[in-house]
Amino acid sequence: MMKLASGILFTEKQIQQRVLELARQIETDYEGKEFVLCGILKGCIPFLADLMRKIRGDVKIALIEMKSMVDGKHAEIKFTTEMKLDGKDVLVIEDIVDTGITIDYLIKHLETEKGTKSIKVCTLLDKPEARKIDVPIHYRGFAVPNRFIVGYGLDYEESYRNLPYLTWVEP
Ligand code: IMP
Ligand code: MG
């Protein structure tokens, strides 16, 4: 049984400030390009919603779902929204990069099957101590310790996604 920690890792204000910084960086780097923010459900929801509204200029979005792991591999990638990604500059929006397995699988899938022009990764959180596969991270909100983080889209057994701040659960 896990319970919510009493402490806060990052406050709502700290998150919003960092998301604004990322948005400014992204809009500069992608200026003049036709780019698509490709969010991984469900964890990306608050982050994607805040980030896209802080980016000035045109930006498109796509949403995907990645089914849970079978034998250490992701069984399926499902595009929730119809979106042609061929020839597009795609920025993957993830809640947290932990082992790196999800992002590694997704990048390979997009490269081989979708004919994207470029693929970059933007993750709100990065847990470097947990990494098993080396993956490129182009935009990172915060590095976090090796704990089970919840809030702002991240869940523990589907709970706590609605917290506006980031915290963790403990035994
Ligand atoms: P991966 O291990 O990098 O493939 O991460 C897989 C997925 O596990 C992430 O996209 C998250 O949805 C979830 N995850 C990993 N670490 C945490 C955590 O600390 N809290 C909540 N979800 C997590
Ligand atoms: Mg996820």
Short mmCIF file of N, CA and C in Angstrom, two decimals, residues 36-45 48 61-67 74 76-83 85 90-94 102-103 105-107 109-110 114 119:
data_model
loop_
_atom_site.label_atom_id
_atom_site.label_comp_id
_atom_site.label_asym_id
_atom_site.label_seq_id
_atom_site.Cartn_x
_atom_site.Cartn_y
_atom_site.Cartn_z
N VAL A 36 4.54 19.38 -35.00
CA VAL A 36 3.42 18.71 -34.32
C VAL A 36 3.88 18.26 -32.93
N LEU A 37 3.11 18.64 -31.92
CA LEU A 37 3.36 18.12 -30.59
C LEU A 37 2.63 16.80 -30.49
N CYS A 38 3.36 15.75 -30.22
CA CYS A 38 2.76 14.41 -30.20
C CYS A 38 2.75 13.90 -28.76
N GLY A 39 1.61 14.03 -28.10
CA GLY A 39 1.49 13.70 -26.68
C GLY A 39 1.20 12.22 -26.44
N ILE A 40 1.83 11.68 -25.42
CA ILE A 40 1.57 10.29 -25.04
C ILE A 40 0.56 10.28 -23.88
N LEU A 41 -0.60 9.73 -24.16
CA LEU A 41 -1.67 9.66 -23.15
C LEU A 41 -1.35 8.62 -22.08
N LYS A 42 -1.90 8.76 -20.86
CA LYS A 42 -2.72 9.89 -20.45
C LYS A 42 -1.88 10.93 -19.71
N GLY A 43 -0.67 10.55 -19.36
CA GLY A 43 0.16 11.40 -18.51
C GLY A 43 0.47 12.77 -19.07
N CYS A 44 0.40 12.92 -20.39
CA CYS A 44 0.80 14.19 -21.02
C CYS A 44 -0.26 15.28 -20.90
N ILE A 45 -1.47 14.93 -20.47
CA ILE A 45 -2.61 15.86 -20.61
C ILE A 45 -2.39 17.26 -20.02
N LEU A 48 0.80 18.95 -21.81
CA LEU A 48 0.54 19.33 -23.21
C LEU A 48 -0.40 20.53 -23.27
N ILE A 61 -1.34 19.37 -32.86
CA ILE A 61 -1.13 18.30 -31.88
C ILE A 61 -1.64 16.95 -32.39
N ALA A 62 -1.01 15.91 -31.90
CA ALA A 62 -1.45 14.53 -32.13
C ALA A 62 -1.40 13.83 -30.78
N LEU A 63 -2.22 12.81 -30.62
CA LEU A 63 -2.24 12.07 -29.36
C LEU A 63 -2.06 10.59 -29.64
N ILE A 64 -1.24 9.97 -28.86
CA ILE A 64 -1.07 8.52 -29.01
C ILE A 64 -1.20 7.83 -27.66
N GLU A 65 -1.53 6.55 -27.76
CA GLU A 65 -1.59 5.72 -26.57
C GLU A 65 -0.60 4.59 -26.77
N MET A 66 0.12 4.25 -25.73
CA MET A 66 1.02 3.10 -25.83
C MET A 66 0.55 2.06 -24.85
N LYS A 67 0.21 0.92 -25.37
CA LYS A 67 -0.29 -0.16 -24.52
C LYS A 67 0.82 -0.69 -23.63
N HIS A 74 6.79 -2.82 -25.65
CA HIS A 74 5.45 -2.26 -25.80
C HIS A 74 4.70 -3.01 -26.89
N GLU A 76 1.87 -2.27 -28.43
CA GLU A 76 1.10 -1.57 -29.45
C GLU A 76 1.20 -0.05 -29.28
N ILE A 77 1.26 0.65 -30.40
CA ILE A 77 1.14 2.11 -30.37
C ILE A 77 -0.12 2.44 -31.13
N LYS A 78 -1.01 3.16 -30.49
CA LYS A 78 -2.29 3.47 -31.12
C LYS A 78 -2.41 4.98 -31.28
N PHE A 79 -2.62 5.44 -32.50
CA PHE A 79 -2.83 6.86 -32.71
C PHE A 79 -4.28 7.19 -32.41
N THR A 80 -4.49 7.94 -31.36
CA THR A 80 -5.83 8.29 -30.91
C THR A 80 -6.45 9.31 -31.86
N THR A 81 -5.62 10.14 -32.44
CA THR A 81 -6.10 11.14 -33.39
C THR A 81 -5.47 10.85 -34.75
N GLU A 82 -6.22 11.10 -35.80
CA GLU A 82 -5.68 10.95 -37.15
C GLU A 82 -4.73 12.10 -37.41
N MET A 83 -3.51 11.81 -37.77
CA MET A 83 -2.56 12.87 -38.07
C MET A 83 -1.46 12.30 -38.94
N LEU A 85 2.05 12.28 -40.16
CA LEU A 85 3.30 12.82 -39.61
C LEU A 85 4.43 12.81 -40.62
N VAL A 90 8.34 16.48 -35.60
CA VAL A 90 7.53 15.97 -34.49
C VAL A 90 8.26 16.17 -33.17
N LEU A 91 7.54 16.74 -32.21
CA LEU A 91 8.08 16.87 -30.86
C LEU A 91 7.22 16.01 -29.93
N VAL A 92 7.81 14.92 -29.47
CA VAL A 92 7.10 13.99 -28.58
C VAL A 92 6.99 14.62 -27.19
N ILE A 93 5.78 14.61 -26.64
CA ILE A 93 5.54 15.19 -25.31
C ILE A 93 5.24 14.05 -24.32
N GLU A 94 6.14 13.88 -23.37
CA GLU A 94 6.04 12.78 -22.41
C GLU A 94 5.98 13.35 -20.99
N THR A 102 9.94 3.27 -23.24
CA THR A 102 8.80 3.82 -23.98
C THR A 102 9.26 4.74 -25.11
N ILE A 103 10.10 5.70 -24.76
CA ILE A 103 10.56 6.68 -25.74
C ILE A 103 11.40 6.03 -26.84
N TYR A 105 11.19 2.98 -27.94
CA TYR A 105 10.28 2.24 -28.82
C TYR A 105 9.52 3.19 -29.74
N LEU A 106 9.03 4.27 -29.18
CA LEU A 106 8.24 5.22 -29.96
C LEU A 106 9.08 5.88 -31.06
N ILE A 107 10.28 6.30 -30.72
CA ILE A 107 11.15 6.94 -31.71
C ILE A 107 11.42 6.00 -32.88
N HIS A 109 9.61 3.49 -33.86
CA HIS A 109 8.36 3.31 -34.60
C HIS A 109 8.10 4.50 -35.53
N LEU A 110 8.25 5.70 -35.01
CA LEU A 110 7.99 6.90 -35.82
C LEU A 110 8.96 7.00 -36.98
N LYS A 114 6.51 6.16 -39.93
CA LYS A 114 5.77 7.40 -40.16
C LYS A 114 6.47 8.40 -41.06
N ILE A 119 12.47 14.07 -35.27
CA ILE A 119 11.81 13.68 -34.03
C ILE A 119 12.66 14.18 -32.87
#
